[in-house]
Amino acid sequence: MSKKSIMVLCLVATLSAQAQTPKKATPAKKTTSMEKTGQTKMVEKVTRKGSELVIPYEKYRLPNGLTVVVHEDHSDPIVHVDVTYHVGSAREEVGKSGFAHFFEHMMFQGSDNVGDEEHFKIVSQAGGDLNGTTNQDRTNYFETVPSNQLETALWLEADRMGFLLDAVTQRKFEVQRETVKNERGQNYDNRPYGLVYEKKAQALYPYGHPYSWTTIGYIEDLNRVDVNDLKNFFLRWYGPNNATLTVGGDVTPAQVVKLAEKYFGSIPRGPEVKNMKLPAPVLAQDRYISYEDNVRFPMVQMTFPTVPNYHPDEVPLDVLSEIIGGGKNSIIYKNLIKSQKAVQANAGHPCSELAGEFTLTALPIPGNSLADMEKELRNAFAEFEKRGVTDDDLERFKSGYEANMINSLSSVAGKTSILAAYQTFTGNPNYLTNQLKANRAVTKEDVLRVYNKYLKGKPAVILSVVPKGKPEMVAKADNFKVDPDGYRAPADQYAGLKYVKAKDTFDRSKRPASGANPVIKVPPFWKDNLANGIKVIGAKNSEVPTVTLLFTLLGGHKLEAHDPSKAGIASLTAAMLNESSEKYTAEDISSQLQKLGSSINFGSGTETMTVSVSSQVKNLDATLALLEERMLHPRFDPADFDRLKKQRLEAIKNQSTQPTVVANNVFNKMLYGEGHIKAVPVIGTTATVESLNLDDVKKFYANYFSPSVTNLVIVGDVEKTQIMPKLAFLNKWAAKPVNIPAEPKVANIDKTKIYVVDKDKAAQSEIRIGYMALPYDATGDYYKATLMNYVLGGAFNSRINLNLRENKGYTYGAWSYFSGSEAPGPFTAAAGVRTNVSDSSVVEFMKEIKRFREEGITDEELDFMRSAIGQSDALKYETSFQKASFLNNMLRYNLDADYVDKQNQILKTITKEEINALAKKYLPLEKMNIMLVGDKGSIKPGLEKLGYDVVELDPDGAPILAKADAPAVTAEPKKAEPLKGRKARKEGRVF
């Protein structure tokens, strides 16, 4: 098995966040042997029997305590390396929160034999990608690289495990402290509902409990500590005996063990680390707390303490959370969403190593109070008592769990991460077997038992989040304050720690040789056409027994140019197609899909509508029958339309509370100009959506949902001869001509100006800089411009990111990119920066763009770009999703079968002179828009000193001052994902 899946992020975050030490399961086939003390020990070997769901591996332990787990998989020439340390924010002390996460940042700042910022550069240049993440219970570092780079990846990880501290300087400490503050500002303080977990944790757990603060920590704690505190944290927790090295992919266990012994074996053991176990929090009564936030919708969240991960009661509580508020068949969905009382409502049961939380959340639609919502959430429990647990409930949950698990095994990164998490928290990499047994064995009686034990009549923490200036909206007045009395600090664990370096018999300063690059082949594919005009392209992928279908219908939001007063109709039509069919209600379809372990989703974007289907091979026929119902026989129920329209209107109004959304919308409005449909958000505006009726949806579907503009990509464990007959039902879909409007001319930029949108008291400023650039072209100037931009703002080690993030500490991440399609798209440079450096950040952005345009690329940067992009091919085609995206591009842009070879030839032969000419041509500094969304009172005075005209705009992009002559407009440019890890939890998110 191999290949990536979307579910792996959620699954791995859940697995790696928690654990007790459970009994080990007997794997399919397991052998063990122990060698003499002082030598590496082979602990066990697990193999697969037949088609059972298991990840084969071998497990070893080095004399210094490092655990090594190896999964061999030669399906792709790539390898995933993961080093997990059993330390997270739960190991921190009161007054020193945020250390574990802070140290994650410091681990990328160089070590004795790896220069500053070189870790990212070396992995990127090798064609790989990398990251690090921290949660309450562990910190992990990982790389996915071509298999010839295995030794380099292990050398890098070993160097920072054993040779870090002399490279930790005060200056690096200060810069990364600012970066962490920026991360907190971006993801917590400046994000609506960003402080929910922090506030809840303070009330749910006793003062001093390791879960009573968040992983990011408090600003005052970050300000208080010094570099020696940080070094002590490393010495206490980062020893090899508190780590697991897991390697998966195109390797052999013998190869990995030999290299692990070479690079990690001489690193001394650290202090012993014992697992923690704490009693569950005890609440004597309901604790009501609240805070004010920059939100449109108030929110109430009710949280009950439960059990740690892997506790026998965890799975029954998971089932209960699904029944109460986990989907379209849940009680909360029926009572709050379907009835139009709430814009969002759900239940979840996230668990961690030391504790679990059963959480219910509701955001009311205006006209319903938080007190009403609290009552409704409590009523859901009462209804559950009457309703009980059904056979369907259990079947949906069990089928969904197994389908998600299968999907999570579709990549070496996914499998490696699962092995690492199970080893870290259970000591058994094969704990997947136990998890499957627990899920298959759960009964109705188990679910009723845990309800009575943990929820019925039990106190909870009830958190209200209300708009600023409206404290009267809370569900109930606060009755709880954090009380530090009685807290006893734990014994000091940091006294007498000494830094002892490894002594080697080889020169560790020499970077390992890489060997020959693996031979990469574009996946073989086949093409066909259906009688009604659908173009089909497919590829076999037998790594997991699943099939993915992706329909792409050209048009989408762009079709609304025919009648801009109906903007948002494409998106609303797609939402309606996710609802009921003529034969089945939306709840019926959702239930059947869950039982099948399948999914069907309709969506709409700027230029396309999409239909994505995922199914296990064994359930493909049943899934396609449901697809036929939804695609060809939509019910278009008036009640569904009324509910979805109301939700959209509320979501549009809510955008004003989200700085990143405001920035993206206003930036697009400025770029495209008045009258351009892409100047309007895909979701529409209040005025356009209010004008829509159900007949508009039916008309849009009838006119534009057509096979004549449809491409279909099929990737999975099926042959063409198997799948094509199953798609015969699509020929019932009658073709009709679809007139896709031509792109109007975009607004001109006469000269570079600064535009400011006020976001009162914003913790950060969102910056967007750019202009309308190029249409997509696989082998022309667009492709070459992306090569040019790579070292400017396309890589972590780009000039822009190294300057603003790593050198200045202004931001959590800064980047630039081109984003074109059939029509020209923008060049964008973007970042979220601290308010007090908004003007300085603009200066640095423009300085880097100007310097690159005038001075060009260096020889070293050209070599780096060629190597990084050229070797990354090994990672491009691993998963079904990656193959589907590749094939979809081929159809959409009518690309030749050898276009990848042509790109590689361009990459090899492009010269400095060509790159520099592209920079001069496509970085027009004098004709770019500079736009900031932030606290005007704080940022405008500094911006006015930069020598540009400064124009104020309202949140809709309209000029406020008479002198403003800016082209006005909105849409949503693609935003790069931040490079550091984010937590994923088993609960619903709020906006």
Tab-separated table of N, CA and C in Angstrom, residues 736-860:
chain	number	residue	atom	x	y	z
A	736	LYS	N	-26.248	20.368	-23.920
A	736	LYS	CA	-26.786	21.630	-24.444
A	736	LYS	C	-25.617	22.584	-24.637
A	737	PRO	N	-25.720	23.489	-25.567
A	737	PRO	CA	-24.615	24.442	-25.772
A	737	PRO	C	-24.508	25.402	-24.589
A	738	VAL	N	-23.301	25.683	-24.169
A	738	VAL	CA	-23.049	26.613	-23.061
A	738	VAL	C	-22.137	27.718	-23.565
A	739	ASN	N	-22.613	28.925	-23.468
A	739	ASN	CA	-21.844	30.093	-23.902
A	739	ASN	C	-21.105	30.677	-22.709
A	740	ILE	N	-19.806	30.437	-22.660
A	740	ILE	CA	-18.999	30.976	-21.561
A	740	ILE	C	-18.523	32.365	-21.956
A	741	PRO	N	-18.872	33.390	-21.178
A	741	PRO	CA	-18.530	34.771	-21.557
A	741	PRO	C	-17.028	34.971	-21.727
A	742	ALA	N	-16.671	35.798	-22.669
A	742	ALA	CA	-15.266	36.164	-22.859
A	742	ALA	C	-14.826	37.059	-21.708
A	743	GLU	N	-13.543	37.029	-21.439
A	743	GLU	CA	-13.004	37.854	-20.354
A	743	GLU	C	-12.962	39.319	-20.785
A	744	PRO	N	-13.614	40.206	-20.035
A	744	PRO	CA	-13.475	41.630	-20.353
A	744	PRO	C	-12.097	42.141	-19.966
A	745	LYS	N	-11.755	43.279	-20.494
A	745	LYS	CA	-10.475	43.880	-20.169
A	745	LYS	C	-10.458	44.291	-18.702
A	746	VAL	N	-9.350	44.028	-18.037
A	746	VAL	CA	-9.259	44.372	-16.619
A	746	VAL	C	-8.842	45.824	-16.446
A	747	ALA	N	-9.019	46.307	-15.223
A	747	ALA	CA	-8.683	47.701	-14.932
A	747	ALA	C	-7.186	47.937	-15.078
A	748	ASN	N	-6.831	49.108	-15.572
A	748	ASN	CA	-5.424	49.497	-15.675
A	748	ASN	C	-4.957	50.118	-14.366
A	749	ILE	N	-3.692	49.947	-14.071
A	749	ILE	CA	-3.081	50.595	-12.916
A	749	ILE	C	-2.165	51.686	-13.451
A	750	ASP	N	-2.500	52.938	-13.183
A	750	ASP	CA	-1.698	54.022	-13.748
A	750	ASP	C	-0.386	54.209	-13.010
A	751	LYS	N	-0.403	54.011	-11.700
A	751	LYS	CA	0.829	54.079	-10.921
A	751	LYS	C	0.587	53.382	-9.581
A	752	THR	N	1.669	53.013	-8.944
A	752	THR	CA	1.579	52.305	-7.672
A	752	THR	C	1.085	53.236	-6.578
A	753	LYS	N	0.046	52.774	-5.870
A	753	LYS	CA	-0.512	53.510	-4.728
A	753	LYS	C	-0.741	52.540	-3.584
A	754	ILE	N	-0.959	53.109	-2.413
A	754	ILE	CA	-1.302	52.312	-1.235
A	754	ILE	C	-2.775	52.527	-0.917
A	755	TYR	N	-3.480	51.418	-0.685
A	755	TYR	CA	-4.893	51.471	-0.328
A	755	TYR	C	-5.063	50.859	1.059
A	756	VAL	N	-5.828	51.530	1.896
A	756	VAL	CA	-5.993	51.113	3.290
A	756	VAL	C	-7.467	50.853	3.577
A	757	VAL	N	-7.750	49.677	4.119
A	757	VAL	CA	-9.088	49.335	4.602
A	757	VAL	C	-8.994	49.245	6.120
A	758	ASP	N	-9.819	49.989	6.818
A	758	ASP	CA	-9.736	50.064	8.278
A	758	ASP	C	-10.327	48.825	8.930
A	759	LYS	N	-9.561	48.219	9.820
A	759	LYS	CA	-10.042	47.138	10.680
A	759	LYS	C	-9.664	47.525	12.089
A	760	ASP	N	-10.593	48.159	12.773
A	760	ASP	CA	-10.319	48.795	14.051
A	760	ASP	C	-9.709	47.817	15.054
A	761	LYS	N	-8.590	48.229	15.645
A	761	LYS	CA	-7.898	47.478	16.698
A	761	LYS	C	-7.438	46.089	16.243
A	762	ALA	N	-7.207	45.917	14.961
A	762	ALA	CA	-6.715	44.635	14.462
A	762	ALA	C	-5.314	44.373	14.993
A	763	ALA	N	-5.049	43.123	15.406
A	763	ALA	CA	-3.734	42.763	15.932
A	763	ALA	C	-2.684	42.683	14.836
A	764	GLN	N	-3.144	42.467	13.608
A	764	GLN	CA	-2.239	42.366	12.474
A	764	GLN	C	-2.805	43.118	11.284
A	765	SER	N	-1.935	43.364	10.329
A	765	SER	CA	-2.353	43.933	9.043
A	765	SER	C	-2.173	42.873	7.963
A	766	GLU	N	-3.189	42.723	7.109
A	766	GLU	CA	-3.081	41.850	5.954
A	766	GLU	C	-2.598	42.683	4.762
A	767	ILE	N	-1.502	42.263	4.146
A	767	ILE	CA	-0.913	42.997	3.017
A	767	ILE	C	-1.104	42.195	1.734
A	768	ARG	N	-1.516	42.884	0.672
A	768	ARG	CA	-1.569	42.299	-0.662
A	768	ARG	C	-0.937	43.295	-1.634
A	769	ILE	N	-0.024	42.818	-2.443
A	769	ILE	CA	0.650	43.655	-3.433
A	769	ILE	C	0.601	42.917	-4.772
A	770	GLY	N	0.198	43.611	-5.853
A	770	GLY	CA	0.214	42.907	-7.127
A	770	GLY	C	-0.457	43.640	-8.262
A	771	TYR	N	-0.613	42.905	-9.368
A	771	TYR	CA	-1.222	43.460	-10.581
A	771	TYR	C	-1.721	42.280	-11.408
A	772	MET	N	-2.489	42.545	-12.467
A	772	MET	CA	-2.955	41.489	-13.361
A	772	MET	C	-1.821	41.073	-14.293
A	773	ALA	N	-1.484	39.784	-14.273
A	773	ALA	CA	-0.293	39.328	-14.986
A	773	ALA	C	-0.619	38.436	-16.183
A	774	LEU	N	-0.593	37.126	-15.999
A	774	LEU	CA	-0.541	36.203	-17.139
A	774	LEU	C	-1.623	35.130	-17.079
A	775	PRO	N	-2.038	34.615	-18.258
A	775	PRO	CA	-2.862	33.412	-18.291
A	775	PRO	C	-1.971	32.183	-18.113
A	776	TYR	N	-2.586	31.063	-17.717
A	776	TYR	CA	-1.838	29.818	-17.561
A	776	TYR	C	-1.296	29.348	-18.906
A	777	ASP	N	-0.072	28.896	-18.877
A	777	ASP	CA	0.563	28.309	-20.066
A	777	ASP	C	1.605	27.325	-19.548
A	778	ALA	N	1.442	26.051	-19.903
A	778	ALA	CA	2.282	25.000	-19.336
A	778	ALA	C	3.736	25.094	-19.741
A	779	THR	N	4.009	25.698	-20.895
A	779	THR	CA	5.395	25.745	-21.367
A	779	THR	C	5.817	27.131	-21.857
A	780	GLY	N	4.983	28.130	-21.634
A	780	GLY	CA	5.291	29.476	-22.085
A	780	GLY	C	5.726	30.383	-20.956
A	781	ASP	N	5.448	31.660	-21.089
A	781	ASP	CA	5.910	32.646	-20.116
A	781	ASP	C	5.338	32.419	-18.718
A	782	TYR	N	4.113	31.886	-18.643
A	782	TYR	CA	3.528	31.652	-17.308
A	782	TYR	C	4.385	30.655	-16.532
A	783	TYR	N	4.698	29.522	-17.161
A	783	TYR	CA	5.538	28.526	-16.492
A	783	TYR	C	6.908	29.110	-16.163
A	784	LYS	N	7.482	29.828	-17.101
A	784	LYS	CA	8.805	30.402	-16.873
A	784	LYS	C	8.770	31.458	-15.765
A	785	ALA	N	7.661	32.212	-15.678
A	785	ALA	CA	7.530	33.213	-14.623
A	785	ALA	C	7.440	32.556	-13.249
A	786	THR	N	6.804	31.372	-13.170
A	786	THR	CA	6.764	30.670	-11.885
A	786	THR	C	8.157	30.204	-11.488
A	787	LEU	N	8.980	29.831	-12.462
A	787	LEU	CA	10.373	29.493	-12.168
A	787	LEU	C	11.105	30.728	-11.649
A	788	MET	N	10.890	31.846	-12.324
A	788	MET	CA	11.523	33.097	-11.908
A	788	MET	C	11.129	33.452	-10.472
A	789	ASN	N	9.852	33.279	-10.121
A	789	ASN	CA	9.349	33.701	-8.821
A	789	ASN	C	9.772	32.784	-7.685
A	790	TYR	N	10.224	31.579	-7.988
A	790	TYR	CA	10.486	30.589	-6.947
A	790	TYR	C	11.434	31.119	-5.876
A	791	VAL	N	12.529	31.739	-6.299
A	791	VAL	CA	13.488	32.230	-5.308
A	791	VAL	C	13.101	33.612	-4.779
A	792	LEU	N	12.193	34.292	-5.454
A	792	LEU	CA	11.719	35.577	-4.946
A	792	LEU	C	10.721	35.375	-3.820
A	793	GLY	N	9.706	34.535	-4.054
A	793	GLY	CA	8.672	34.371	-3.030
A	793	GLY	C	7.952	33.049	-3.063
A	794	GLY	N	8.475	32.058	-3.822
A	794	GLY	CA	7.763	30.799	-3.967
A	794	GLY	C	8.212	29.691	-3.045
A	795	ALA	N	9.347	29.828	-2.394
A	795	ALA	CA	9.876	28.791	-1.510
A	795	ALA	C	10.010	29.348	-0.102
A	796	PHE	N	10.119	28.454	0.900
A	796	PHE	CA	10.346	28.933	2.262
A	796	PHE	C	11.627	29.743	2.328
A	797	ASN	N	12.643	29.303	1.612
A	797	ASN	CA	13.918	30.018	1.590
A	797	ASN	C	13.947	31.130	0.554
A	798	SER	N	12.805	31.600	0.111
A	798	SER	CA	12.761	32.699	-0.839
A	798	SER	C	13.243	33.986	-0.192
A	799	ARG	N	13.600	34.935	-1.019
A	799	ARG	CA	14.095	36.218	-0.500
A	799	ARG	C	13.046	36.907	0.373
A	800	ILE	N	11.809	36.905	-0.080
A	800	ILE	CA	10.755	37.608	0.645
A	800	ILE	C	10.535	36.992	2.024
A	801	ASN	N	10.406	35.657	2.093
A	801	ASN	CA	10.117	35.021	3.381
A	801	ASN	C	11.303	35.090	4.327
A	802	LEU	N	12.512	34.880	3.811
A	802	LEU	CA	13.683	34.973	4.684
A	802	LEU	C	13.819	36.374	5.257
A	803	ASN	N	13.514	37.376	4.465
A	803	ASN	CA	13.627	38.753	4.946
A	803	ASN	C	12.567	39.048	6.007
A	804	LEU	N	11.281	38.922	5.629
A	804	LEU	CA	10.214	39.370	6.514
A	804	LEU	C	9.998	38.452	7.712
A	805	ARG	N	10.171	37.142	7.526
A	805	ARG	CA	9.936	36.223	8.629
A	805	ARG	C	11.200	35.934	9.428
A	806	GLU	N	12.226	35.425	8.734
A	806	GLU	CA	13.385	34.910	9.450
A	806	GLU	C	14.360	36.004	9.886
A	807	ASN	N	14.532	37.056	9.075
A	807	ASN	CA	15.470	38.114	9.450
A	807	ASN	C	14.829	39.197	10.304
A	808	LYS	N	13.610	39.612	9.923
A	808	LYS	CA	12.977	40.729	10.611
A	808	LYS	C	11.988	40.296	11.699
A	809	GLY	N	11.421	39.096	11.579
A	809	GLY	CA	10.420	38.658	12.550
A	809	GLY	C	9.116	39.422	12.437
A	810	TYR	N	8.801	39.917	11.242
A	810	TYR	CA	7.587	40.721	11.056
A	810	TYR	C	6.327	39.871	10.882
A	811	THR	N	6.496	38.603	10.449
A	811	THR	CA	5.344	37.830	9.989
A	811	THR	C	5.526	36.354	10.285
A	812	TYR	N	4.443	35.617	10.202
A	812	TYR	CA	4.481	34.162	10.306
A	812	TYR	C	4.845	33.542	8.967
A	813	GLY	N	4.627	34.266	7.880
A	813	GLY	CA	4.962	33.756	6.560
A	813	GLY	C	4.656	34.794	5.498
A	814	ALA	N	5.532	34.938	4.505
A	814	ALA	CA	5.338	35.883	3.400
A	814	ALA	C	5.701	35.178	2.107
A	815	TRP	N	4.985	35.474	1.054
A	815	TRP	CA	5.169	34.737	-0.196
A	815	TRP	C	4.729	35.577	-1.383
A	816	SER	N	5.002	35.071	-2.583
A	816	SER	CA	4.482	35.676	-3.812
A	816	SER	C	4.239	34.555	-4.807
A	817	TYR	N	3.311	34.793	-5.754
A	817	TYR	CA	2.952	33.738	-6.702
A	817	TYR	C	2.181	34.313	-7.878
A	818	PHE	N	2.196	33.566	-8.988
A	818	PHE	CA	1.353	33.844	-10.151
A	818	PHE	C	0.186	32.858	-10.119
A	819	SER	N	-1.005	33.304	-10.509
A	819	SER	CA	-2.173	32.408	-10.489
A	819	SER	C	-3.069	32.711	-11.680
A	820	GLY	N	-2.757	32.117	-12.827
A	820	GLY	CA	-3.561	32.320	-14.026
A	820	GLY	C	-4.352	31.084	-14.396
A	821	SER	N	-5.312	31.252	-15.275
A	821	SER	CA	-6.088	30.138	-15.829
A	821	SER	C	-6.159	30.365	-17.334
A	822	GLU	N	-7.309	30.051	-17.974
A	822	GLU	CA	-7.444	30.387	-19.390
A	822	GLU	C	-7.315	31.891	-19.600
A	823	ALA	N	-7.707	32.645	-18.575
A	823	ALA	CA	-7.612	34.106	-18.610
A	823	ALA	C	-6.456	34.568	-17.729
A	824	PRO	N	-5.958	35.778	-17.944
A	824	PRO	CA	-4.890	36.285	-17.080
A	824	PRO	C	-5.312	36.309	-15.618
A	825	GLY	N	-4.359	35.985	-14.767
A	825	GLY	CA	-4.569	36.049	-13.330
A	825	GLY	C	-3.523	36.931	-12.696
A	826	PRO	N	-3.665	37.192	-11.403
A	826	PRO	CA	-2.766	38.155	-10.762
A	826	PRO	C	-1.423	37.591	-10.346
A	827	PHE	N	-0.444	38.466	-10.274
A	827	PHE	CA	0.759	38.253	-9.478
A	827	PHE	C	0.454	38.846	-8.119
A	828	THR	N	0.681	38.070	-7.076
A	828	THR	CA	0.349	38.528	-5.726
A	828	THR	C	1.514	38.291	-4.792
A	829	ALA	N	1.836	39.286	-3.991
A	829	ALA	CA	2.738	39.134	-2.854
A	829	ALA	C	1.908	39.406	-1.610
A	830	ALA	N	2.027	38.572	-0.584
A	830	ALA	CA	1.092	38.675	0.535
A	830	ALA	C	1.719	38.233	1.845
A	831	ALA	N	1.157	38.776	2.931
A	831	ALA	CA	1.560	38.377	4.281
A	831	ALA	C	0.596	39.002	5.280
A	832	GLY	N	0.522	38.388	6.459
A	832	GLY	CA	-0.100	39.021	7.611
A	832	GLY	C	1.017	39.447	8.538
A	833	VAL	N	1.078	40.728	8.892
A	833	VAL	CA	2.219	41.255	9.660
A	833	VAL	C	1.733	41.947	10.922
A	834	ARG	N	2.636	42.104	11.884
A	834	ARG	CA	2.301	42.850	13.095
A	834	ARG	C	1.906	44.275	12.739
A	835	THR	N	0.921	44.786	13.434
A	835	THR	CA	0.422	46.135	13.144
A	835	THR	C	1.536	47.169	13.167
A	836	ASN	N	2.430	47.069	14.156
A	836	ASN	CA	3.426	48.124	14.334
A	836	ASN	C	4.565	48.085	13.319
A	837	VAL	N	4.559	47.086	12.423
A	837	VAL	CA	5.581	47.050	11.362
A	837	VAL	C	4.926	47.014	9.984
A	838	SER	N	3.717	47.505	9.894
A	838	SER	CA	3.006	47.477	8.609
A	838	SER	C	3.746	48.260	7.542
A	839	ASP	N	4.159	49.487	7.863
A	839	ASP	CA	4.866	50.308	6.873
A	839	ASP	C	6.228	49.703	6.547
A	840	SER	N	6.928	49.219	7.566
A	840	SER	CA	8.238	48.592	7.334
A	840	SER	C	8.110	47.355	6.457
A	841	SER	N	7.040	46.610	6.622
A	841	SER	CA	6.832	45.405	5.820
A	841	SER	C	6.613	45.751	4.363
A	842	VAL	N	5.853	46.823	4.108
A	842	VAL	CA	5.662	47.268	2.723
A	842	VAL	C	7.009	47.644	2.113
A	843	VAL	N	7.819	48.343	2.878
A	843	VAL	CA	9.149	48.730	2.389
A	843	VAL	C	9.966	47.505	2.017
A	844	GLU	N	9.952	46.469	2.879
A	844	GLU	CA	10.757	45.279	2.615
A	844	GLU	C	10.224	44.489	1.425
A	845	PHE	N	8.906	44.367	1.315
A	845	PHE	CA	8.336	43.712	0.136
A	845	PHE	C	8.830	44.398	-1.144
A	846	MET	N	8.648	45.697	-1.211
A	846	MET	CA	8.990	46.427	-2.430
A	846	MET	C	10.492	46.425	-2.681
A	847	LYS	N	11.269	46.448	-1.602
A	847	LYS	CA	12.721	46.409	-1.745
A	847	LYS	C	13.164	45.088	-2.367
A	848	GLU	N	12.577	43.970	-1.895
A	848	GLU	CA	12.968	42.669	-2.434
A	848	GLU	C	12.537	42.509	-3.895
A	849	ILE	N	11.342	42.975	-4.222
A	849	ILE	CA	10.879	42.892	-5.609
A	849	ILE	C	11.754	43.753	-6.510
A	850	LYS	N	12.073	44.955	-6.041
A	850	LYS	CA	12.907	45.855	-6.830
A	850	LYS	C	14.313	45.288	-7.020
A	851	ARG	N	14.888	44.779	-5.948
A	851	ARG	CA	16.241	44.231	-6.022
A	851	ARG	C	16.306	43.044	-6.980
A	852	PHE	N	15.264	42.207	-6.929
A	852	PHE	CA	15.258	41.052	-7.816
A	852	PHE	C	15.100	41.493	-9.274
A	853	ARG	N	14.247	42.489	-9.507
A	853	ARG	CA	14.052	42.961	-10.878
A	853	ARG	C	15.312	43.611	-11.421
A	854	GLU	N	16.008	44.368	-10.602
A	854	GLU	CA	17.163	45.119	-11.085
A	854	GLU	C	18.445	44.307	-11.097
A	855	GLU	N	18.628	43.435	-10.099
A	855	GLU	CA	19.895	42.706	-9.989
A	855	GLU	C	19.803	41.284	-10.506
A	856	GLY	N	18.584	40.738	-10.530
A	856	GLY	CA	18.383	39.400	-11.065
A	856	GLY	C	18.757	38.283	-10.115
A	857	ILE	N	18.733	37.076	-10.652
A	857	ILE	CA	18.978	35.860	-9.883
A	857	ILE	C	20.470	35.570	-9.825
A	858	THR	N	20.933	34.965	-8.743
A	858	THR	CA	22.342	34.584	-8.631
A	858	THR	C	22.543	33.172	-9.179
A	859	ASP	N	23.783	32.832	-9.434
A	859	ASP	CA	24.088	31.476	-9.889
A	859	ASP	C	23.629	30.437	-8.872
A	860	GLU	N	23.875	30.728	-7.593
A	860	GLU	CA	23.479	29.788	-6.546
A	860	GLU	C	21.960	29.621	-6.509
